[in-house]
Structures are given as structure tokens and as C-alpha cells.
PDB file of N, CA and C in Angstrom:
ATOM      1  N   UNK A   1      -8.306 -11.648   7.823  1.00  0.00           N
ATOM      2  CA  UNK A   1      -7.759 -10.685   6.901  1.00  0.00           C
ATOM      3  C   UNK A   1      -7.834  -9.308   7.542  1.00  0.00           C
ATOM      4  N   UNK A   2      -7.242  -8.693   7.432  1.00  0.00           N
ATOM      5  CA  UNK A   2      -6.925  -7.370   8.434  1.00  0.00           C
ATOM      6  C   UNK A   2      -7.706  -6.136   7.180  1.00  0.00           C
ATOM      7  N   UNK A   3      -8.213  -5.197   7.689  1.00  0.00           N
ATOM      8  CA  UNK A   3      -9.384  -4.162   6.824  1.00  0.00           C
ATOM      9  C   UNK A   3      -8.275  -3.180   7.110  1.00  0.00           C
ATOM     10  N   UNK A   4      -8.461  -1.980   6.218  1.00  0.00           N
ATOM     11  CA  UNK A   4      -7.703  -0.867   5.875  1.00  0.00           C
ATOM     12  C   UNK A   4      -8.760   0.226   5.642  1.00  0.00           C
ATOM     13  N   UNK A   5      -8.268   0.832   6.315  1.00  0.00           N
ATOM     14  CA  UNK A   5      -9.312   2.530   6.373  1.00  0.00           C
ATOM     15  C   UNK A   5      -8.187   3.754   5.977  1.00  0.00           C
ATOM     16  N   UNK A   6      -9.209   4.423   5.633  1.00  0.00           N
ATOM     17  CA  UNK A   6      -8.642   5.879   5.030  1.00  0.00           C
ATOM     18  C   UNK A   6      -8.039   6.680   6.146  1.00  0.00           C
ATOM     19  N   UNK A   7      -8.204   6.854   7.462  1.00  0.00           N
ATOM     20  CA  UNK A   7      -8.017   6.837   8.699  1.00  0.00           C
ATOM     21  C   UNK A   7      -6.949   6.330   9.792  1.00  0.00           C
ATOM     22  N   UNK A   8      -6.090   6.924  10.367  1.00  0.00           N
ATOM     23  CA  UNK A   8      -5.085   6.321  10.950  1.00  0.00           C
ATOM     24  C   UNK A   8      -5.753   5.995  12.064  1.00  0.00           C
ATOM     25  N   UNK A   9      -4.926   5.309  12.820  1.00  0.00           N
ATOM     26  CA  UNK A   9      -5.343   5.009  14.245  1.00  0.00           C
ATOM     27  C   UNK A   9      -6.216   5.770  15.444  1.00  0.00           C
ATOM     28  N   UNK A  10      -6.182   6.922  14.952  1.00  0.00           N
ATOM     29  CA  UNK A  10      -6.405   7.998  15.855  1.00  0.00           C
ATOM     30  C   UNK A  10      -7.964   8.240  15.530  1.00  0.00           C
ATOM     31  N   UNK A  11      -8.054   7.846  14.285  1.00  0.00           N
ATOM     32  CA  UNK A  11      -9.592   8.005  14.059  1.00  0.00           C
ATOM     33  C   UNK A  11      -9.685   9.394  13.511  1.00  0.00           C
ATOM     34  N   UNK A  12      -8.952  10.092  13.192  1.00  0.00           N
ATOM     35  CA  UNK A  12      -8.655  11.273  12.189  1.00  0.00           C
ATOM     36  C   UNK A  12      -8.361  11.261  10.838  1.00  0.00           C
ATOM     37  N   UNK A  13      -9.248  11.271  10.096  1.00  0.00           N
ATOM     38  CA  UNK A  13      -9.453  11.344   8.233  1.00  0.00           C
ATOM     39  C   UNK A  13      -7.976  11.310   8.033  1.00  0.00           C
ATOM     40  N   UNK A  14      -7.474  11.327   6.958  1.00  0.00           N
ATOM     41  CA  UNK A  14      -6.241  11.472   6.358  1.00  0.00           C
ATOM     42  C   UNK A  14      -7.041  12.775   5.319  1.00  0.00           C
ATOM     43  N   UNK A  15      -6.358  13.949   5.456  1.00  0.00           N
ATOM     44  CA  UNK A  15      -7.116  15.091   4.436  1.00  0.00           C
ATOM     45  C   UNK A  15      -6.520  15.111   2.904  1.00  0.00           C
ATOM     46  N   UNK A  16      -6.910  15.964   2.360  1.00  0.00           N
ATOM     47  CA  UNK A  16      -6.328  16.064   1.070  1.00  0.00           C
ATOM     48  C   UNK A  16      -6.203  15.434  -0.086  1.00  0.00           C
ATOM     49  N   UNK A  17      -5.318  15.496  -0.672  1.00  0.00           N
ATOM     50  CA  UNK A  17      -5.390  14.716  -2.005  1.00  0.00           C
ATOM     51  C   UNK A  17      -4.600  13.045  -1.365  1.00  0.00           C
ATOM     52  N   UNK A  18      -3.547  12.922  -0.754  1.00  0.00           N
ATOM     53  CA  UNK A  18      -3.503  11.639   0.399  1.00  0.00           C
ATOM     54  C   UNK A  18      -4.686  10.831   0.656  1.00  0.00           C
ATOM     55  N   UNK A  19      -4.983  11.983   1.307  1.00  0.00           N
ATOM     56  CA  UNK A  19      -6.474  10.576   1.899  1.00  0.00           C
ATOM     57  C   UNK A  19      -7.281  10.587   0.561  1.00  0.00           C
ATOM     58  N   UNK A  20      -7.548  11.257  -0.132  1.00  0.00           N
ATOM     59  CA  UNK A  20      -9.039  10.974  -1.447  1.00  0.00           C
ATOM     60  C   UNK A  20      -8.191   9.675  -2.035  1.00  0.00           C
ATOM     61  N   UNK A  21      -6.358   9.768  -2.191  1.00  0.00           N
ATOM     62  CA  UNK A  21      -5.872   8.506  -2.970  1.00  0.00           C
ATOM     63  C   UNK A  21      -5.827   7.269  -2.045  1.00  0.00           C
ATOM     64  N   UNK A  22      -5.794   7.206  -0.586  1.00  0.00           N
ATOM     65  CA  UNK A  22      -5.791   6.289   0.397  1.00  0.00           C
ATOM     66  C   UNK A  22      -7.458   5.755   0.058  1.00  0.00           C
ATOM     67  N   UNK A  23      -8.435   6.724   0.113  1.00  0.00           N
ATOM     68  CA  UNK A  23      -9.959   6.202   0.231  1.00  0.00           C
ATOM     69  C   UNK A  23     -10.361   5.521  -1.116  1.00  0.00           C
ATOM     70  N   UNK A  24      -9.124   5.830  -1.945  1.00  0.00           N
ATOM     71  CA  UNK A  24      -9.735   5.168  -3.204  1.00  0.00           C
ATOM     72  C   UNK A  24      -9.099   3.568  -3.085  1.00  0.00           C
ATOM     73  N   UNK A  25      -8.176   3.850  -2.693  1.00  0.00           N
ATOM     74  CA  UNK A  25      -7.181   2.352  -2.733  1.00  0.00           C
ATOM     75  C   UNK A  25      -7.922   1.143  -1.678  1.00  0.00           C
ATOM     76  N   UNK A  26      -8.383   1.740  -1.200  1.00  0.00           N
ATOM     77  CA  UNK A  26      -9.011   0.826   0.294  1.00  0.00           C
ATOM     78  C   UNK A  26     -10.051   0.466  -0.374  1.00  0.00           C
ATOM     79  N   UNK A  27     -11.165   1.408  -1.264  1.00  0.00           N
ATOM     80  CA  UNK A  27     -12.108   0.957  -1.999  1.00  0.00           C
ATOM     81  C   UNK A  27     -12.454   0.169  -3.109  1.00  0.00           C
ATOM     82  N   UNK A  28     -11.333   0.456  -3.851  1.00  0.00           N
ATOM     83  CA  UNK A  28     -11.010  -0.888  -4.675  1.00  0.00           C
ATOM     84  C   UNK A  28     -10.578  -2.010  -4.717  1.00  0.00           C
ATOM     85  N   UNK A  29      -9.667  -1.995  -3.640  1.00  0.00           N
ATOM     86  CA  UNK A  29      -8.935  -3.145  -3.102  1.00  0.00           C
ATOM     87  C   UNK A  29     -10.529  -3.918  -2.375  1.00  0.00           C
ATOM     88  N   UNK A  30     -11.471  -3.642  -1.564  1.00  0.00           N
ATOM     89  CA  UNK A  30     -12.345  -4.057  -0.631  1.00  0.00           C
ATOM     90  C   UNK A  30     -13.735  -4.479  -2.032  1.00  0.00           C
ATOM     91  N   UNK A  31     -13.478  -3.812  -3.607  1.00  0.00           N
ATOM     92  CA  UNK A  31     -14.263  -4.474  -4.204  1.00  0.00           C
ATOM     93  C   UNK A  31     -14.023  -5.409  -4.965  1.00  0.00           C
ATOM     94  N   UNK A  32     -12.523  -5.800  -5.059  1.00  0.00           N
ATOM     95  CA  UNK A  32     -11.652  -6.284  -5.464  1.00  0.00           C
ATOM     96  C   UNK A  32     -11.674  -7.756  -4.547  1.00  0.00           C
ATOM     97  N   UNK A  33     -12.319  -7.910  -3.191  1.00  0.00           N
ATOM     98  CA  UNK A  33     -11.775  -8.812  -2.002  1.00  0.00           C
ATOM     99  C   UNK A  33     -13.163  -8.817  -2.563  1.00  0.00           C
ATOM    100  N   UNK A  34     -14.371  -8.628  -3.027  1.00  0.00           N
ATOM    101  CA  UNK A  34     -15.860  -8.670  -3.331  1.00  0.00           C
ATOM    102  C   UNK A  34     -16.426  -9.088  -4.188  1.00  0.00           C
ATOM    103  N   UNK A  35     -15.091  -9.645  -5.504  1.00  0.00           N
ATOM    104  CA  UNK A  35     -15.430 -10.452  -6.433  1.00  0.00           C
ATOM    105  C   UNK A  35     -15.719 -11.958  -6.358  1.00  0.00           C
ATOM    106  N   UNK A  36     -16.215 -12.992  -6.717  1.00  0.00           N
ATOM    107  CA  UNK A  36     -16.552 -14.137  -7.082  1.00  0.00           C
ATOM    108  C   UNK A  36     -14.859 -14.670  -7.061  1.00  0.00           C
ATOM    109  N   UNK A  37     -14.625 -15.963  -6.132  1.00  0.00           N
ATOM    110  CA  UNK A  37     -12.988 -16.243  -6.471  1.00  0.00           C
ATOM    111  C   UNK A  37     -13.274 -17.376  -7.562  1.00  0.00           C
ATOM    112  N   UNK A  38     -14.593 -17.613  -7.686  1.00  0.00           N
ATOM    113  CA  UNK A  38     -14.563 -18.718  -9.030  1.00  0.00           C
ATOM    114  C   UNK A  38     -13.835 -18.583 -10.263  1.00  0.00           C
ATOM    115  N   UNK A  39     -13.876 -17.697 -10.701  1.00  0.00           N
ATOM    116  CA  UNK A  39     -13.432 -17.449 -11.999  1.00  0.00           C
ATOM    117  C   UNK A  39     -12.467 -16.294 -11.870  1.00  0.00           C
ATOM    118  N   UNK A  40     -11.146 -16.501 -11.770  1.00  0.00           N
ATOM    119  CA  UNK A  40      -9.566 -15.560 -11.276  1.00  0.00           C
ATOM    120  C   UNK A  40      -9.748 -14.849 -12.805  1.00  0.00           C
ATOM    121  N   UNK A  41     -10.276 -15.176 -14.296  1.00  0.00           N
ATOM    122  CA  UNK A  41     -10.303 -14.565 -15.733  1.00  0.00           C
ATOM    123  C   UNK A  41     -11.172 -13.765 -15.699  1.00  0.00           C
ATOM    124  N   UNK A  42     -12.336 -13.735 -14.662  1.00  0.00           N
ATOM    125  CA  UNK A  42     -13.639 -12.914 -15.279  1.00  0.00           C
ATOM    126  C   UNK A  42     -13.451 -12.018 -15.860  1.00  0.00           C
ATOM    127  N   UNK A  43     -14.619 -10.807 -16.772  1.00  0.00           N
ATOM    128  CA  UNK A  43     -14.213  -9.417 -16.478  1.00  0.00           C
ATOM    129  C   UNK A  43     -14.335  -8.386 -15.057  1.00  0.00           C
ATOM    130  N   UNK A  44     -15.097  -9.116 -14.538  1.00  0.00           N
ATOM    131  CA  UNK A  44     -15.233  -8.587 -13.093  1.00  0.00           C
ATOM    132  C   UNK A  44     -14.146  -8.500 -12.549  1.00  0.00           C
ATOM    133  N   UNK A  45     -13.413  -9.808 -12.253  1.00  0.00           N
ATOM    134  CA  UNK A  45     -12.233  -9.361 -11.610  1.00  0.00           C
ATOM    135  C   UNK A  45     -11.166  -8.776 -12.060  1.00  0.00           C
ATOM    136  N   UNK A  46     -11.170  -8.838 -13.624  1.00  0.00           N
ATOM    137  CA  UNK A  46     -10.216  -8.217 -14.459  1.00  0.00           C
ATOM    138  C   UNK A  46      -9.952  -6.392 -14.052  1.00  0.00           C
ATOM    139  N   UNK A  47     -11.498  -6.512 -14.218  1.00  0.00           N
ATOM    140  CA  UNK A  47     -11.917  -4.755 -13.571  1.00  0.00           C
ATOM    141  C   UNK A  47     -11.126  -4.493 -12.388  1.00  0.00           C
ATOM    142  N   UNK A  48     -11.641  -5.615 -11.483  1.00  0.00           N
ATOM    143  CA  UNK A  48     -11.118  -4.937  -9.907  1.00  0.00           C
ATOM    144  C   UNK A  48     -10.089  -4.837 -10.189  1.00  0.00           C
ATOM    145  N   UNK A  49      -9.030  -5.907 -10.365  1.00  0.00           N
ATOM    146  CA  UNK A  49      -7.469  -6.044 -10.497  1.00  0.00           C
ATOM    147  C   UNK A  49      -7.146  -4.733 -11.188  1.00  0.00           C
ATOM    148  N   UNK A  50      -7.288  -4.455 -12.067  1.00  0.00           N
ATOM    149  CA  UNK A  50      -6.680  -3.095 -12.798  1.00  0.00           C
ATOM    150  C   UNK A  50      -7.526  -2.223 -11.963  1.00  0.00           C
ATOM    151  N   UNK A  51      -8.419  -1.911 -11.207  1.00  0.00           N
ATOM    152  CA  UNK A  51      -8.564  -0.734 -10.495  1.00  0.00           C
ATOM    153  C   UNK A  51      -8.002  -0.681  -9.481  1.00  0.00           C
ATOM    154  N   UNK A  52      -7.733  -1.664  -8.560  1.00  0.00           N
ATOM    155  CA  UNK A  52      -6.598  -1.932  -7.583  1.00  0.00           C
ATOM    156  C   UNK A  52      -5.500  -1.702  -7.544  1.00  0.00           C
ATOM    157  N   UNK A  53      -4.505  -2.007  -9.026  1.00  0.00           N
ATOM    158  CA  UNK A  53      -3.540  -1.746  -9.841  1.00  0.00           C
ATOM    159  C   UNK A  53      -3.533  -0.081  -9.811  1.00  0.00           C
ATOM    160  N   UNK A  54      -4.239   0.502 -10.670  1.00  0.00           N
ATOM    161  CA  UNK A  54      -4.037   1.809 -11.146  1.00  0.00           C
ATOM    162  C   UNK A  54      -4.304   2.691  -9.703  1.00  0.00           C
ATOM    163  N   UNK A  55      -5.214   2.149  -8.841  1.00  0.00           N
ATOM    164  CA  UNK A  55      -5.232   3.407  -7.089  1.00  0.00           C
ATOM    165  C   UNK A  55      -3.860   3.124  -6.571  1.00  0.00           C
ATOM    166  N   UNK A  56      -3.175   2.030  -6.801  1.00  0.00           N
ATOM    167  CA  UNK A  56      -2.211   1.725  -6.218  1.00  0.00           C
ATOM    168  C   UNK A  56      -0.820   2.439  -6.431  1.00  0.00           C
ATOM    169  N   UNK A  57      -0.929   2.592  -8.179  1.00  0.00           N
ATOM    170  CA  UNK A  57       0.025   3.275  -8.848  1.00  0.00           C
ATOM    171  C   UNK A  57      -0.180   4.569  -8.468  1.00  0.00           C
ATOM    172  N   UNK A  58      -1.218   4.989  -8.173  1.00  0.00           N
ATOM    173  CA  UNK A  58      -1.661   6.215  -8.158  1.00  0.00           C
ATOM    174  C   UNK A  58      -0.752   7.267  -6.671  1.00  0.00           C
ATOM    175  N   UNK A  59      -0.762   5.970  -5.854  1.00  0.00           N
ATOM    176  CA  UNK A  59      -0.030   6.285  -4.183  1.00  0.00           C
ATOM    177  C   UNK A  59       0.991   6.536  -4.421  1.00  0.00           C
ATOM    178  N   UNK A  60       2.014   5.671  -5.215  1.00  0.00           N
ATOM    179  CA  UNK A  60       3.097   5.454  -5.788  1.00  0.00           C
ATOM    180  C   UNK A  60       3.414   6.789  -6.382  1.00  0.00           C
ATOM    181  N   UNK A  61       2.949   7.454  -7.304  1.00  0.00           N
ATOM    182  CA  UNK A  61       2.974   8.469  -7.855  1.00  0.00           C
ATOM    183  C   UNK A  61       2.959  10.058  -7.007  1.00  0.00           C
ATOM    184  N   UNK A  62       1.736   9.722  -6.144  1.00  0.00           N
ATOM    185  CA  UNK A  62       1.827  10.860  -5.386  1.00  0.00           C
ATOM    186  C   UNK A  62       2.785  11.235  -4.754  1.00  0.00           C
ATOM    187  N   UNK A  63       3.364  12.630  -4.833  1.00  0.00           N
ATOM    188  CA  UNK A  63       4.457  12.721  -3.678  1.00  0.00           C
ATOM    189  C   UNK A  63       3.963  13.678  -2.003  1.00  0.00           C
ATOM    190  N   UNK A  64       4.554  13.378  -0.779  1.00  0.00           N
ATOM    191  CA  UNK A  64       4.175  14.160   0.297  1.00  0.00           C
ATOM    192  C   UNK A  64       4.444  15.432   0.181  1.00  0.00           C
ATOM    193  N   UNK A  65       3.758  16.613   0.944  1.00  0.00           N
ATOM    194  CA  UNK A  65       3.854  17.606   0.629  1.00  0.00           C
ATOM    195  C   UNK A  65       4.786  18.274   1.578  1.00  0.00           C
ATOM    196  N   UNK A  66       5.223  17.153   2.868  1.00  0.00           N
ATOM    197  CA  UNK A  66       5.848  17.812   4.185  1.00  0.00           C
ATOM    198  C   UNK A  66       6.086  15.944   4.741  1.00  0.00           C
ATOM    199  N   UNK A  67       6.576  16.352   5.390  1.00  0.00           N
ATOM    200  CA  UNK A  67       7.110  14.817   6.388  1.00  0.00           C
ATOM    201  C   UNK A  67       6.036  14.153   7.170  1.00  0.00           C
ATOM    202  N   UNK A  68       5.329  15.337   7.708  1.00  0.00           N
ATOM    203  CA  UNK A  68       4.319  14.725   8.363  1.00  0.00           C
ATOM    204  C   UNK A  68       3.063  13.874   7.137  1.00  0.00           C
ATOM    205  N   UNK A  69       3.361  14.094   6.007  1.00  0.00           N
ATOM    206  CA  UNK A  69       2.382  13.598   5.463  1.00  0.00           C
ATOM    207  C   UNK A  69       2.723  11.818   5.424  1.00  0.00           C
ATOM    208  N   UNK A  70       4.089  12.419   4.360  1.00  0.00           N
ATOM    209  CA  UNK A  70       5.251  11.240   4.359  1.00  0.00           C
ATOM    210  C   UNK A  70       4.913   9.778   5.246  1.00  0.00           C
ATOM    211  N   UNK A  71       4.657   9.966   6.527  1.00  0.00           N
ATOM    212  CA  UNK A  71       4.756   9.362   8.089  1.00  0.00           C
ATOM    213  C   UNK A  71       3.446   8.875   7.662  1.00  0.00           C
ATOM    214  N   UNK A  72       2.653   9.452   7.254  1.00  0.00           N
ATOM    215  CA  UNK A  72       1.126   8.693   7.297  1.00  0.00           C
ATOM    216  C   UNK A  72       0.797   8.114   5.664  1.00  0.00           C
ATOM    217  N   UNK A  73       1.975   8.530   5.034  1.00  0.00           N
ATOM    218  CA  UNK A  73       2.010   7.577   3.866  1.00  0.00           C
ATOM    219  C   UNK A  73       2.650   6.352   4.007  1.00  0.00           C
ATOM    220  N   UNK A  74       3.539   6.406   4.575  1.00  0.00           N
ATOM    221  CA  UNK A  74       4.139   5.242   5.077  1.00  0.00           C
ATOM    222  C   UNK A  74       3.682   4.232   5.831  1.00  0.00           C
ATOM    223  N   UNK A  75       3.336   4.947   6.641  1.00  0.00           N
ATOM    224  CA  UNK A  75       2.264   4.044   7.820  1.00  0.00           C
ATOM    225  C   UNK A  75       0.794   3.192   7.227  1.00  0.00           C
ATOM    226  N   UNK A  76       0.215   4.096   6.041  1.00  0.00           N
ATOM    227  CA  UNK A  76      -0.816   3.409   5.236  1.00  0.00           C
ATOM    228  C   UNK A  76      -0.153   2.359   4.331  1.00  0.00           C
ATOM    229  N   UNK A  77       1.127   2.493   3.911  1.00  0.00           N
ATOM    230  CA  UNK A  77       1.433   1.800   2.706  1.00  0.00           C
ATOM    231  C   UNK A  77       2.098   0.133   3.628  1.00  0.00           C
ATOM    232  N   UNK A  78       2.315   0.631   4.740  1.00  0.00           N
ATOM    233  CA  UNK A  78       3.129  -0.461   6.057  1.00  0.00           C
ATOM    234  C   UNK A  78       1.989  -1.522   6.541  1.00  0.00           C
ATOM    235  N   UNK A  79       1.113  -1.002   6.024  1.00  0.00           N
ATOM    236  CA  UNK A  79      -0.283  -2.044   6.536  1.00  0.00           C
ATOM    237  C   UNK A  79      -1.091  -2.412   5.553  1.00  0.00           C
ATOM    238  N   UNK A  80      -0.846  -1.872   4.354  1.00  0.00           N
ATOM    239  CA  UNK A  80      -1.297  -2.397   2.677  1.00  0.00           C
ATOM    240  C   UNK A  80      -0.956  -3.438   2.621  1.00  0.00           C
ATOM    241  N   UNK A  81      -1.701  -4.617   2.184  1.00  0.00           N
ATOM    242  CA  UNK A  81      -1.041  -5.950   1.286  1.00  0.00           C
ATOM    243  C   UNK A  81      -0.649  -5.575  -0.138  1.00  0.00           C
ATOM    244  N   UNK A  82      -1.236  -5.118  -0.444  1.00  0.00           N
ATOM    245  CA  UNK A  82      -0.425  -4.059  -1.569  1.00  0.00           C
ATOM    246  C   UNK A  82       0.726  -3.553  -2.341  1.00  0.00           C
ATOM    247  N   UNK A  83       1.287  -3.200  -1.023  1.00  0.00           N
ATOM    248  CA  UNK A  83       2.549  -2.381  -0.599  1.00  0.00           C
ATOM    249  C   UNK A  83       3.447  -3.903   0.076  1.00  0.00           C
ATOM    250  N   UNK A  84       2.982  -4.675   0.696  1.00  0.00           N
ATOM    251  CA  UNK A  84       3.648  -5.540   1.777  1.00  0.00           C
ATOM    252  C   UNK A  84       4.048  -6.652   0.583  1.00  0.00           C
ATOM    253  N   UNK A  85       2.854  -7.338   0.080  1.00  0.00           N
ATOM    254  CA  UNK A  85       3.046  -8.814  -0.184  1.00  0.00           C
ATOM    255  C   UNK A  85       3.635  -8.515  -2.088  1.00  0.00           C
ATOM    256  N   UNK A  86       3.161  -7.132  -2.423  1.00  0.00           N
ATOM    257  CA  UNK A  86       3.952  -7.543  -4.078  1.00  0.00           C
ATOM    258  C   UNK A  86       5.005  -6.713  -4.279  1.00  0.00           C
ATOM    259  N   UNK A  87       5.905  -7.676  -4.660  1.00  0.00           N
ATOM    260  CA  UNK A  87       6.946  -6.707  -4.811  1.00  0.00           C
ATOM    261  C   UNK A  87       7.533  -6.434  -6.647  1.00  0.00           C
ATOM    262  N   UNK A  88       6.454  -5.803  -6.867  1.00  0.00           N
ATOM    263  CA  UNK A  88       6.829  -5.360  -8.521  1.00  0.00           C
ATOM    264  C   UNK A  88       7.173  -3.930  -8.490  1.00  0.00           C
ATOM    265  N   UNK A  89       8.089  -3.401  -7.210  1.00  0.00           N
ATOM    266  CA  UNK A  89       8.410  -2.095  -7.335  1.00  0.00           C
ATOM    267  C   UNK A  89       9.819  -2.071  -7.068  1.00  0.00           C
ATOM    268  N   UNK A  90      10.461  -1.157  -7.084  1.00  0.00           N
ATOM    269  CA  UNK A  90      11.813  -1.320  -6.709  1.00  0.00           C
ATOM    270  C   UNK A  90      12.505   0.200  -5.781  1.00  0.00           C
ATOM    271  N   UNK A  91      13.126  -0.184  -5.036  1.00  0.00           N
ATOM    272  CA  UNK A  91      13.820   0.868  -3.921  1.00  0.00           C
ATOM    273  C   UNK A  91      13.326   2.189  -4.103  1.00  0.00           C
ATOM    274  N   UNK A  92      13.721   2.251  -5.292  1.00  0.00           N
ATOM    275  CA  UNK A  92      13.982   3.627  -5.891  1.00  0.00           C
ATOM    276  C   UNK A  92      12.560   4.578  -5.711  1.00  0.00           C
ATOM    277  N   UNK A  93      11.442   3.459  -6.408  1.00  0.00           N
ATOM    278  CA  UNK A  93      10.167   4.135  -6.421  1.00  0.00           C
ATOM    279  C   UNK A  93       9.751   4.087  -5.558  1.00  0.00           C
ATOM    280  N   UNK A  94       9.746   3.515  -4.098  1.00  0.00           N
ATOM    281  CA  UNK A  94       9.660   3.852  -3.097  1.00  0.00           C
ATOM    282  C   UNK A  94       9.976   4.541  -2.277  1.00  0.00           C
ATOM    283  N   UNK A  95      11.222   4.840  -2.075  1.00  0.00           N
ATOM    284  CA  UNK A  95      11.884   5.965  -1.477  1.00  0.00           C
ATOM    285  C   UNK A  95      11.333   7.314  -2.296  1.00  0.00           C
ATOM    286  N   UNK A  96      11.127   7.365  -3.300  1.00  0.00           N
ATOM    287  CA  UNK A  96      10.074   8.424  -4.293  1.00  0.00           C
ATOM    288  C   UNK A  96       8.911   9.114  -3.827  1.00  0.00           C
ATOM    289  N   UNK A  97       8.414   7.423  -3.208  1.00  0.00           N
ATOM    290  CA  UNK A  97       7.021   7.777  -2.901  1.00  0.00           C
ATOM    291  C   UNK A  97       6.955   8.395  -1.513  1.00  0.00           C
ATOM    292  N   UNK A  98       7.986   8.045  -0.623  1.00  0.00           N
ATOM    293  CA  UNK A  98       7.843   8.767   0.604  1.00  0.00           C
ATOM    294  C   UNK A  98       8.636  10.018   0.355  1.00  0.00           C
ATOM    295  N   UNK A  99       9.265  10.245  -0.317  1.00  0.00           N
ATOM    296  CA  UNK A  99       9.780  11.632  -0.223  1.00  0.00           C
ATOM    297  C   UNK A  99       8.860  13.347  -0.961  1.00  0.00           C
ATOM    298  N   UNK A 100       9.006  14.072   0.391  1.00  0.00           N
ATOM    299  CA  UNK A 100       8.691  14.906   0.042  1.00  0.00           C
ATOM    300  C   UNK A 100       9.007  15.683  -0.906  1.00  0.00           C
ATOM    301  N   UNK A 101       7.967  16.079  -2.149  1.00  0.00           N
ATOM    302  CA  UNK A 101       8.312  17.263  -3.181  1.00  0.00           C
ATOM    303  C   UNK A 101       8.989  18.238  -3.141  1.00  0.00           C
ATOM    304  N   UNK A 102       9.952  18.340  -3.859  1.00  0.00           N
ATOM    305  CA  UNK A 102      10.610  19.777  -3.342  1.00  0.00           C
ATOM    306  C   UNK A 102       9.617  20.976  -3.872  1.00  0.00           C
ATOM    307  N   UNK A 103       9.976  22.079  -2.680  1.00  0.00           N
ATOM    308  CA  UNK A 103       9.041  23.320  -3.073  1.00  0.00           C
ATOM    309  C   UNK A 103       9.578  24.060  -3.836  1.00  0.00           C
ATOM    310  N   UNK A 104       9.417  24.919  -4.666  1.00  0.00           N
ATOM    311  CA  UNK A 104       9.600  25.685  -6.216  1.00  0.00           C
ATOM    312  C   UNK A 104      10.121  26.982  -5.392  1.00  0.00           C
TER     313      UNK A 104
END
């Protein structure tokens, strides 16, 4: 199973509000991979799943602040199982999620 860090390749943090939502997603997802697979109903895993769920939505939501962020949102979301294996999103909110905010 391949691990996911808050951290790109380079070994340089991801800063900002990006990385605090990248460090959360990696963390739930990794307590989420930490539950008991006996019981898929528990409340335990019920927990993880919706905290996994909601950091996830949370990426989704965020928008980049510049391109360069964009690039390392992408690149985190390109190596997510997350992002890769479910597809309960559609074009639209994706292309969303990589696009930069317009400035005021």
C-alpha cells in the first residue's frame, strides 16, 4: 500500500492552509487504514470513514491561491486513493478544485 505525506517529494512541507488540509487528510485516512477490518459497521470505523470523508471534502473545497499551489494540489490529490479509486465527484468539482481563486 503506498503512504502519503503532507510533503512532496522534495521533502519540503506543503505550507499554509494546503498543507494543514493535506496533513489532515493523510491523518485520517492513516487512522482510518488503523481500524479493526472485522467489523466494516463499527462506530470506530464509522468515525474514520466520515473523517476521511469530510478532510477529503475539505481539499475539494479548498481553492489554490496561485498555480504553483494548484501543481502541488494536484500532485497530492494524483497519489490519493481518495482522489484515484472513488469516483463520487464529477469534472466540474474537480477542475474547481485545481483552479485558482480569483483575486478581488
Amino acid at each position: 500500500m503506498h503512504r502519503f505525506s503532507d510533503q512532496t517529494e522534495s521533502s519540503t512541507p506543503i505550507a499554509g492552509q494546503l498543507g494543514t488540509l493535506i496533513a489532515a487528510h493523510v491523518r485520517a485516512l492513516a487512522a482510518y487504514d488503523a481500524t479493526p477490518g472485522d467489523n466494516p459497521k463499527s462506530p470506530a470505523v464509522a468515525r474514520a470513514s466520515a473523517l476521511v470523508t469530510k478532510t477529503r471534502q475539505a481539499l475539494f473545497d479548498h481553492r489554490p491561491t496561485n498555480m504553483a499551489e494548484a501543481a502541488r494540489k494536484g500532485e497530492f490529490m494524483a497519489s490519493c486513493r481518495t482522489f484515484i479509486e472513488w469516483d463520487d465527484f464529477d469534472q466540474v468539482q474537480l477542475i474547481n478544485a485545481l483552479t485558482p481563486k480569483e483575486r478581488p
